PDB file of C-alpha atoms in Angstrom:
ATOM      1  CA  MET A   1      23.286 -31.855 -67.777  1.00 48.00           C
ATOM      2  CA  ASN A   2      22.092 -29.752 -64.857  1.00 52.00           C
ATOM      3  CA  MET A   3      22.935 -31.043 -61.489  1.00 48.00           C
ATOM      4  CA  PRO A   4      20.069 -31.082 -59.022  1.00 51.00           C
ATOM      5  CA  ASP A   5      20.253 -28.571 -56.069  1.00 53.00           C
ATOM      6  CA  MET A   6      22.040 -30.277 -53.227  1.00 49.00           C
ATOM      7  CA  PRO A   7      22.047 -29.003 -49.620  1.00 50.00           C
ATOM      8  CA  VAL A   8      25.269 -27.420 -48.712  1.00 50.00           C
ATOM      9  CA  ASN A   9      26.610 -27.825 -45.208  1.00 54.00           C
ATOM     10  CA  VAL A  10      28.013 -24.421 -44.238  1.00 53.00           C
ATOM     11  CA  PRO A  11      30.382 -24.429 -41.404  1.00 56.00           C
ATOM     12  CA  VAL A  12      29.241 -22.137 -38.565  1.00 55.00           C
ATOM     13  CA  ASP A  13      31.366 -22.134 -35.350  1.00 61.00           C
ATOM     14  CA  ASP A  14      29.264 -19.496 -33.514  1.00 67.00           C
ATOM     15  CA  PRO A  15      26.245 -17.908 -35.289  1.00 62.00           C
ATOM     16  CA  ASN A  16      26.259 -15.047 -32.804  1.00 64.00           C
ATOM     17  CA  ALA A  17      29.913 -14.173 -33.287  1.00 68.00           C
ATOM     18  CA  ASP A  18      30.895 -10.869 -34.983  1.00 66.00           C
ATOM     19  CA  THR A  19      32.895 -12.296 -37.858  1.00 74.00           C
ATOM     20  CA  GLU A  20      33.143 -11.403 -41.492  1.00 74.00           C
ATOM     21  CA  TRP A  21      32.028 -14.974 -42.414  1.00 72.00           C
ATOM     22  CA  ASN A  22      28.946 -14.703 -40.303  1.00 75.00           C
ATOM     23  CA  ASP A  23      28.079 -11.298 -41.891  1.00 77.00           C
ATOM     24  CA  ILE A  24      28.186 -12.918 -45.303  1.00 76.00           C
ATOM     25  CA  LEU A  25      26.025 -15.873 -44.159  1.00 75.00           C
ATOM     26  CA  ARG A  26      23.479 -13.414 -42.648  1.00 78.00           C
ATOM     27  CA  LYS A  27      23.418 -11.421 -45.803  1.00 78.00           C
ATOM     28  CA  HIS A  28      22.399 -14.464 -47.807  1.00 73.00           C
ATOM     29  CA  GLY A  29      19.917 -15.676 -45.193  1.00 75.00           C
ATOM     30  CA  VAL A  30      21.952 -18.732 -44.228  1.00 74.00           C
ATOM     31  CA  ILE A  31      21.875 -17.845 -40.593  1.00 72.00           C
ATOM     32  CA  PRO A  32      19.447 -15.490 -38.846  1.00 77.00           C
ATOM     33  CA  GLU A  33      20.203 -11.949 -37.975  1.00 74.00           C
ATOM     34  CA  LYS A  34      22.044 -11.511 -34.732  1.00 71.00           C
ATOM     35  CA  PRO A  35      19.592 -10.714 -31.859  1.00 68.00           C
ATOM     36  CA  PRO A  36      19.922  -7.320 -30.277  1.00 66.00           C
ATOM     37  CA  SER A  37      22.308  -6.977 -27.425  1.00 65.00           C
ATOM     38  CA  PRO A  38      20.654  -7.554 -23.920  1.00 70.00           C
ATOM     39  CA  THR A  39      22.956  -4.753 -22.651  1.00 75.00           C
ATOM     40  CA  ALA A  40      21.592  -2.337 -25.232  1.00 68.00           C
ATOM     41  CA  GLU A  41      17.987  -3.254 -24.371  1.00 70.00           C
ATOM     42  CA  LEU A  42      18.701  -2.828 -20.659  1.00 76.00           C
ATOM     43  CA  GLU A  43      20.215   0.572 -21.200  1.00 75.00           C
ATOM     44  CA  GLU A  44      17.135   1.596 -23.183  1.00 73.00           C
ATOM     45  CA  VAL A  45      14.824   0.450 -20.349  1.00 72.00           C
ATOM     46  CA  LEU A  46      16.973   2.253 -17.797  1.00 76.00           C
ATOM     47  CA  VAL A  47      16.790   5.484 -19.760  1.00 70.00           C
ATOM     48  CA  GLN A  48      12.979   5.198 -20.123  1.00 72.00           C
ATOM     49  CA  ALA A  49      12.714   4.473 -16.336  1.00 71.00           C
ATOM     50  CA  ARG A  50      14.791   7.551 -15.452  1.00 71.00           C
ATOM     51  CA  ALA A  51      12.779   9.767 -17.752  1.00 63.00           C
ATOM     52  CA  LEU A  52       9.561   8.507 -16.179  1.00 67.00           C
ATOM     53  CA  ALA A  53      10.942   8.949 -12.631  1.00 60.00           C
ATOM     54  CA  HIS A  54      11.860  12.520 -13.575  1.00 54.00           C
ATOM     55  CA  GLU A  55       8.486  13.285 -15.037  1.00 58.00           C
ATOM     56  CA  HIS A  56       6.730  12.176 -11.827  1.00 58.00           C
ATOM     57  CA  ARG A  57       9.299  13.403  -9.359  1.00 59.00           C
ATOM     58  CA  LEU A  58       6.772  15.488  -7.482  1.00 60.00           C
ATOM     59  CA  GLU A  59       4.278  12.695  -6.902  1.00 66.00           C
ATOM     60  CA  GLY A  60       3.551  12.142  -3.205  1.00 60.00           C
ATOM     61  CA  LYS A  61       4.850  15.557  -2.107  1.00 64.00           C
ATOM     62  CA  ASP A  62       2.507  17.631  -0.061  1.00 60.00           C
ATOM     63  CA  LEU A  63       1.938  21.424  -0.369  1.00 54.00           C
ATOM     64  CA  ASP A  64       4.684  22.316   2.136  1.00 67.00           C
ATOM     65  CA  GLU A  65       7.272  20.125   0.261  1.00 65.00           C
ATOM     66  CA  LEU A  66       6.155  21.706  -3.067  1.00 56.00           C
ATOM     67  CA  ALA A  67       6.661  25.210  -1.615  1.00 68.00           C
ATOM     68  CA  GLU A  68      10.237  24.323  -0.775  1.00 67.00           C
ATOM     69  CA  LEU A  69      10.975  23.568  -4.423  1.00 66.00           C
ATOM     70  CA  GLU A  70       9.949  26.928  -5.770  1.00 67.00           C
ATOM     71  CA  ASP A  71      13.505  27.933  -6.649  1.00 60.00           C
ATOM     72  CA  ASP A  72      14.343  24.510  -8.240  1.00 61.00           C
ATOM     73  CA  GLU A  73      11.231  23.775 -10.352  1.00 67.00           C
ATOM     74  CA  ASP A  74       9.362  25.355 -13.193  1.00 63.00           C
ATOM     75  CA  ASP A  75       6.502  27.575 -11.911  1.00 68.00           C
ATOM     76  CA  ASP A  76       3.886  25.933 -14.342  1.00 69.00           C
ATOM     77  CA  PHE A  77       5.046  22.496 -13.338  1.00 65.00           C
ATOM     78  CA  LEU A  78       4.733  23.242  -9.624  1.00 67.00           C
ATOM     79  CA  GLU A  79       1.363  24.885 -10.106  1.00 73.00           C
ATOM     80  CA  HIS A  80       0.135  21.801 -11.804  1.00 71.00           C
ATOM     81  CA  TYR A  81       1.011  19.707  -8.792  1.00 67.00           C
ATOM     82  CA  ARG A  82      -0.293  22.266  -6.278  1.00 70.00           C
ATOM     83  CA  ARG A  83      -3.719  22.089  -8.027  1.00 75.00           C
ATOM     84  CA  LYS A  84      -3.471  18.291  -8.038  1.00 69.00           C
ATOM     85  CA  ARG A  85      -2.798  18.179  -4.376  1.00 67.00           C
ATOM     86  CA  LEU A  86      -5.618  20.544  -3.521  1.00 69.00           C
ATOM     87  CA  ALA A  87      -7.959  18.459  -5.506  1.00 67.00           C
ATOM     88  CA  GLU A  88      -6.826  15.277  -3.723  1.00 67.00           C
ATOM     89  CA  MET A  89      -7.240  17.069  -0.299  1.00 66.00           C
ATOM     90  CA  SER A  90     -10.730  18.139  -1.283  1.00 65.00           C
ATOM     91  CA  THR A  91     -11.648  14.593  -2.220  1.00 67.00           C
ATOM     92  CA  ILE A  92     -10.286  13.253   1.041  1.00 65.00           C
ATOM     93  CA  ALA A  93     -12.109  15.852   3.055  1.00 66.00           C
ATOM     94  CA  SER A  94     -15.470  15.225   1.323  1.00 64.00           C
ATOM     95  CA  SER A  95     -15.133  11.434   1.924  1.00 64.00           C
ATOM     96  CA  ALA A  96     -14.037  11.655   5.580  1.00 72.00           C
ATOM     97  CA  ILE A  97     -17.430  10.948   7.089  1.00 85.00           C
ATOM     98  CA  TYR A  98     -16.391   8.685   9.997  1.00 92.00           C
ATOM     99  CA  ASN A  99     -13.307  10.021  11.869  1.00 90.00           C
ATOM    100  CA  GLN A 100     -14.047   8.082  15.014  1.00 94.00           C
ATOM    101  CA  VAL A 101     -14.135   4.528  16.388  1.00 96.00           C
ATOM    102  CA  TYR A 102     -17.620   3.052  16.422  1.00 96.00           C
ATOM    103  CA  PRO A 103     -18.429   0.732  19.294  1.00 96.00           C
ATOM    104  CA  LEU A 104     -20.411  -2.333  18.142  1.00 96.00           C
ATOM    105  CA  GLN A 105     -23.099  -4.393  19.640  1.00 94.00           C
ATOM    106  CA  LYS A 106     -23.691  -7.924  18.285  1.00 93.00           C
ATOM    107  CA  PRO A 107     -27.232  -7.289  17.101  1.00 94.00           C
ATOM    108  CA  ASP A 108     -26.054  -4.324  15.023  1.00 94.00           C
ATOM    109  CA  TYR A 109     -23.032  -6.148  13.462  1.00 96.00           C
ATOM    110  CA  SER A 110     -24.655  -7.056  10.159  1.00 95.00           C
ATOM    111  CA  ARG A 111     -25.988  -3.473   9.649  1.00 95.00           C
ATOM    112  CA  GLU A 112     -22.944  -1.588  10.939  1.00 96.00           C
ATOM    113  CA  VAL A 113     -20.343  -3.725   9.354  1.00 97.00           C
ATOM    114  CA  THR A 114     -21.406  -6.160   6.589  1.00 96.00           C
ATOM    115  CA  GLU A 115     -23.903  -3.867   4.987  1.00 96.00           C
ATOM    116  CA  ALA A 116     -21.995  -0.691   5.628  1.00 96.00           C
ATOM    117  CA  SER A 117     -19.026  -2.278   3.697  1.00 96.00           C
ATOM    118  CA  SER A 118     -20.921  -1.691   0.519  1.00 96.00           C
ATOM    119  CA  LYS A 119     -20.277   1.979   0.844  1.00 94.00           C
ATOM    120  CA  SER A 120     -16.670   1.985   2.236  1.00 95.00           C
ATOM    121  CA  TYR A 121     -14.095  -0.245   3.824  1.00 97.00           C
ATOM    122  CA  VAL A 122     -14.992  -1.214   7.342  1.00 97.00           C
ATOM    123  CA  VAL A 123     -12.209  -2.359   9.767  1.00 97.00           C
ATOM    124  CA  VAL A 124     -13.296  -4.228  12.905  1.00 97.00           C
ATOM    125  CA  LEU A 125     -11.163  -4.772  16.000  1.00 97.00           C
ATOM    126  CA  LEU A 126     -12.050  -7.710  18.161  1.00 97.00           C
ATOM    127  CA  THR A 127     -10.363  -6.886  21.598  1.00 95.00           C
ATOM    128  CA  ALA A 128      -9.571  -9.031  24.651  1.00 94.00           C
ATOM    129  CA  SER A 129     -11.687  -9.143  27.675  1.00 88.00           C
ATOM    130  CA  LEU A 130      -8.661  -9.055  29.938  1.00 83.00           C
ATOM    131  CA  SER A 131      -6.867  -5.745  30.577  1.00 81.00           C
ATOM    132  CA  SER A 132      -3.676  -7.771  30.853  1.00 85.00           C
ATOM    133  CA  ASN A 133      -3.680  -8.366  27.089  1.00 92.00           C
ATOM    134  CA  ALA A 134      -1.007  -5.849  26.006  1.00 93.00           C
ATOM    135  CA  GLU A 135      -1.534  -6.254  22.338  1.00 94.00           C
ATOM    136  CA  SER A 136      -5.193  -5.345  22.628  1.00 94.00           C
ATOM    137  CA  ARG A 137      -4.377  -2.245  24.739  1.00 93.00           C
ATOM    138  CA  ILE A 138      -1.764  -1.106  22.189  1.00 93.00           C
ATOM    139  CA  LEU A 139      -4.023  -1.593  19.307  1.00 95.00           C
ATOM    140  CA  GLU A 140      -6.977   0.239  20.854  1.00 93.00           C
ATOM    141  CA  GLY A 141      -4.845   3.334  21.149  1.00 92.00           C
ATOM    142  CA  LEU A 142      -3.633   3.006  17.628  1.00 95.00           C
ATOM    143  CA  TRP A 143      -7.280   2.394  16.467  1.00 96.00           C
ATOM    144  CA  LYS A 144      -8.289   5.817  17.631  1.00 94.00           C
ATOM    145  CA  ALA A 145      -5.417   7.468  15.852  1.00 94.00           C
ATOM    146  CA  MET A 146      -6.106   5.562  12.612  1.00 96.00           C
ATOM    147  CA  ALA A 147      -9.847   6.476  12.734  1.00 95.00           C
ATOM    148  CA  GLU A 148      -9.006  10.167  13.009  1.00 93.00           C
ATOM    149  CA  LYS A 149      -6.507   9.983  10.280  1.00 93.00           C
ATOM    150  CA  PHE A 150      -8.463   7.930   7.669  1.00 95.00           C
ATOM    151  CA  GLY A 151     -12.008   9.308   8.014  1.00 93.00           C
ATOM    152  CA  ASP A 152     -13.183   7.527   4.770  1.00 94.00           C
ATOM    153  CA  VAL A 153     -12.607   4.164   6.407  1.00 96.00           C
ATOM    154  CA  LYS A 154     -15.031   3.042   9.084  1.00 97.00           C
ATOM    155  CA  PHE A 155     -13.174   1.814  12.183  1.00 97.00           C
ATOM    156  CA  CYS A 156     -15.258  -0.346  14.609  1.00 97.00           C
ATOM    157  CA  GLN A 157     -14.505  -2.088  17.734  1.00 97.00           C
ATOM    158  CA  ILE A 158     -16.097  -4.806  19.920  1.00 96.00           C
ATOM    159  CA  ARG A 159     -14.966  -7.200  22.597  1.00 95.00           C
ATOM    160  CA  ALA A 160     -14.412 -10.538  20.953  1.00 95.00           C
ATOM    161  CA  ASP A 161     -16.488 -12.625  23.382  1.00 93.00           C
ATOM    162  CA  MET A 162     -19.401 -10.194  23.049  1.00 93.00           C
ATOM    163  CA  CYS A 163     -19.298 -10.659  19.239  1.00 93.00           C
ATOM    164  CA  ILE A 164     -18.384 -14.463  18.860  1.00 92.00           C
ATOM    165  CA  GLU A 165     -19.356 -16.779  21.737  1.00 91.00           C
ATOM    166  CA  GLY A 166     -16.369 -18.709  23.019  1.00 92.00           C
ATOM    167  CA  TYR A 167     -13.847 -16.740  20.896  1.00 94.00           C
ATOM    168  CA  PRO A 168     -10.400 -17.707  22.213  1.00 93.00           C
ATOM    169  CA  GLU A 169      -8.692 -14.998  24.267  1.00 93.00           C
ATOM    170  CA  LYS A 170      -5.354 -16.071  22.777  1.00 94.00           C
ATOM    171  CA  ASN A 171      -6.570 -15.011  19.349  1.00 95.00           C
ATOM    172  CA  THR A 172      -7.120 -11.368  20.421  1.00 95.00           C
ATOM    173  CA  PRO A 173      -6.709  -8.764  19.217  1.00 96.00           C
ATOM    174  CA  THR A 174      -8.207  -9.778  15.869  1.00 97.00           C
ATOM    175  CA  ILE A 175      -8.542  -7.359  12.842  1.00 97.00           C
ATOM    176  CA  LEU A 176     -11.248  -8.107  10.247  1.00 97.00           C
ATOM    177  CA  ILE A 177     -11.322  -5.934   7.054  1.00 98.00           C
ATOM    178  CA  TYR A 178     -14.664  -5.903   5.164  1.00 98.00           C
ATOM    179  CA  LYS A 179     -15.524  -4.600   1.646  1.00 97.00           C
ATOM    180  CA  ASP A 180     -18.659  -5.276  -0.282  1.00 97.00           C
ATOM    181  CA  GLY A 181     -19.971  -7.845   2.351  1.00 95.00           C
ATOM    182  CA  ASP A 182     -16.834  -9.979   2.352  1.00 96.00           C
ATOM    183  CA  ILE A 183     -13.836 -10.150   4.623  1.00 96.00           C
ATOM    184  CA  LYS A 184     -10.816  -9.121   2.570  1.00 96.00           C
ATOM    185  CA  ARG A 185      -8.225  -9.765   5.262  1.00 97.00           C
ATOM    186  CA  GLN A 186      -8.045 -11.163   8.730  1.00 97.00           C
ATOM    187  CA  ILE A 187      -5.135 -10.640  11.191  1.00 97.00           C
ATOM    188  CA  VAL A 188      -5.154 -12.753  14.343  1.00 96.00           C
ATOM    189  CA  THR A 189      -2.990 -11.132  17.020  1.00 95.00           C
ATOM    190  CA  LEU A 190      -0.099  -8.912  16.131  1.00 95.00           C
ATOM    191  CA  ARG A 191       2.387 -11.613  15.354  1.00 92.00           C
ATOM    192  CA  GLU A 192       2.376 -10.962  11.606  1.00 90.00           C
ATOM    193  CA  LEU A 193       2.826  -7.315  12.224  1.00 93.00           C
ATOM    194  CA  GLN A 194       5.377  -6.098  14.817  1.00 92.00           C
ATOM    195  CA  GLY A 195       3.829  -7.546  17.996  1.00 93.00           C
ATOM    196  CA  THR A 196       3.881  -5.008  20.840  1.00 92.00           C
ATOM    197  CA  LYS A 197       6.008  -2.751  18.629  1.00 94.00           C
ATOM    198  CA  THR A 198       3.312  -2.466  16.027  1.00 95.00           C
ATOM    199  CA  SER A 199       3.001   1.140  14.847  1.00 94.00           C
ATOM    200  CA  ILE A 200       0.613   3.257  12.898  1.00 94.00           C
ATOM    201  CA  ARG A 201       2.790   2.732   9.803  1.00 94.00           C
ATOM    202  CA  ASP A 202       2.245  -1.050  10.076  1.00 95.00           C
ATOM    203  CA  LEU A 203      -1.454  -0.539  10.144  1.00 96.00           C
ATOM    204  CA  GLU A 204      -1.211   1.821   7.157  1.00 96.00           C
ATOM    205  CA  ARG A 205       0.495  -0.889   5.234  1.00 95.00           C
ATOM    206  CA  VAL A 206      -2.356  -3.241   5.975  1.00 96.00           C
ATOM    207  CA  LEU A 207      -4.883  -0.755   4.573  1.00 96.00           C
ATOM    208  CA  VAL A 208      -2.714  -0.317   1.485  1.00 95.00           C
ATOM    209  CA  SER A 209      -2.474  -4.067   1.026  1.00 95.00           C
ATOM    210  CA  VAL A 210      -6.275  -4.393   0.664  1.00 96.00           C
ATOM    211  CA  ASP A 211      -6.522  -1.176  -1.391  1.00 95.00           C
ATOM    212  CA  ALA A 212      -8.437   0.717   1.351  1.00 95.00           C
ATOM    213  CA  VAL A 213      -5.798   3.380   1.070  1.00 93.00           C
ATOM    214  CA  LYS A 214      -3.877   4.162  -2.111  1.00 90.00           C
ATOM    215  CA  PRO A 215      -0.015   3.849  -1.999  1.00 89.00           C
ATOM    216  CA  ASN A 216       0.350   7.549  -2.922  1.00 83.00           C
ATOM    217  CA  ASP A 217      -2.235   8.794  -0.320  1.00 86.00           C
ATOM    218  CA  LEU A 218      -1.016  11.949   1.153  1.00 82.00           C
ATOM    219  CA  ARG A 219      -2.073  10.960   4.661  1.00 87.00           C
ATOM    220  CA  LEU A 220       0.424   8.065   4.857  1.00 89.00           C
ATOM    221  CA  SER A 221       3.220   8.528   7.296  1.00 84.00           C
ATOM    222  CA  LYS A 222       6.423   9.685   5.684  1.00 73.00           C
ATOM    223  CA  ASN A 223       8.849   9.373   8.546  1.00 58.00           C
ATOM    224  CA  PRO A 224       9.088   7.737  11.975  1.00 50.00           C
ATOM    225  CA  ASP A 225       8.410  11.124  13.769  1.00 46.00           C
ATOM    226  CA  GLU A 226       4.861  10.981  12.536  1.00 44.00           C
ATOM    227  CA  ASN A 227       4.229   8.020  14.798  1.00 46.00           C
ATOM    228  CA  GLU A 228       4.893   9.983  17.942  1.00 46.00           C
ATOM    229  CA  TRP A 229       1.251  11.176  18.332  1.00 43.00           C
ATOM    230  CA  ALA A 230       0.178   7.613  17.809  1.00 46.00           C
ATOM    231  CA  GLN A 231       2.587   6.466  20.438  1.00 49.00           C
ATOM    232  CA  ASN A 232       1.000   9.060  22.875  1.00 47.00           C
ATOM    233  CA  ALA A 233      -2.398   7.476  22.012  1.00 45.00           C
ATOM    234  CA  LYS A 234      -1.035   4.028  22.901  1.00 47.00           C
ATOM    235  CA  ASP A 235       0.486   5.295  26.196  1.00 51.00           C
ATOM    236  CA  SER A 236      -2.888   6.834  27.008  1.00 47.00           C
ATOM    237  CA  ALA A 237      -4.655   3.568  26.405  1.00 45.00           C
ATOM    238  CA  ASP A 238      -2.141   1.711  28.634  1.00 49.00           C
ATOM    239  CA  ASN A 239      -2.882   4.258  31.467  1.00 51.00           C
ATOM    240  CA  GLU A 240      -6.644   3.951  31.341  1.00 47.00           C
ATOM    241  CA  ASP A 241      -8.368   1.933  33.978  1.00 44.00           C
ATOM    242  CA  ASP A 242     -10.338  -1.179  32.961  1.00 44.00           C
ATOM    243  CA  GLY A 243     -13.624   0.558  32.804  1.00 42.00           C
ATOM    244  CA  SER A 244     -14.449   1.384  29.158  1.00 41.00           C
ATOM    245  CA  ASP A 245     -17.114   1.340  26.547  1.00 41.00           C
ATOM    246  CA  TRP A 246     -16.160  -2.156  25.631  1.00 40.00           C
ATOM    247  CA  ASP A 247     -16.733  -3.886  28.911  1.00 39.00           C
TER     248      ASP A 247
END
């Protein structure tokens, strides 16, 4: 008489343990195969990351930096990046059609800002009416530097109370970033940046955050010394008298 198949309770202390008993159970399908070691997976990911970083090690380097690597890198590899940089520089030059700060009048706002943002990013600075507003004075100087540096972005400026009736002085300076007719980001005063210590690098990060400038753009500041000329612009703005195009 054949006995019916009966379930067999197989003792398993730790199904993930490396034991001879567990190997037998895995062989017969009693317990599942042991999952791969997280450490091994992590090592594989790290190896791939290092290989990718090595492959793209010249990304972000300008022509001068590439020239310094002539003794350390393969000539063909360097030439590939030289051509890439020259192509990027050509694209930047051809798209740099603004390169200045555009003063706005309220009747022209829709055409010069909202409609113009269908072609490029438009960044508007609403300044204070009082010369005692230090943040506005600082940002006006930086605005000129940014406009010259990023000529494919249209930088505009208007006194806040001439643009929006009753706009609170305490909310100036205000930055409005437009693209395709919409406001992509609004910054009220410099509190969320660095206050009166706001630098050109802070403004660059804002442009990168809205995709107005790519993170690998060759024009982005690479070290603090590159802010010196922007600081000079700020100092110049602080020394100007109250008479300006925005009054």
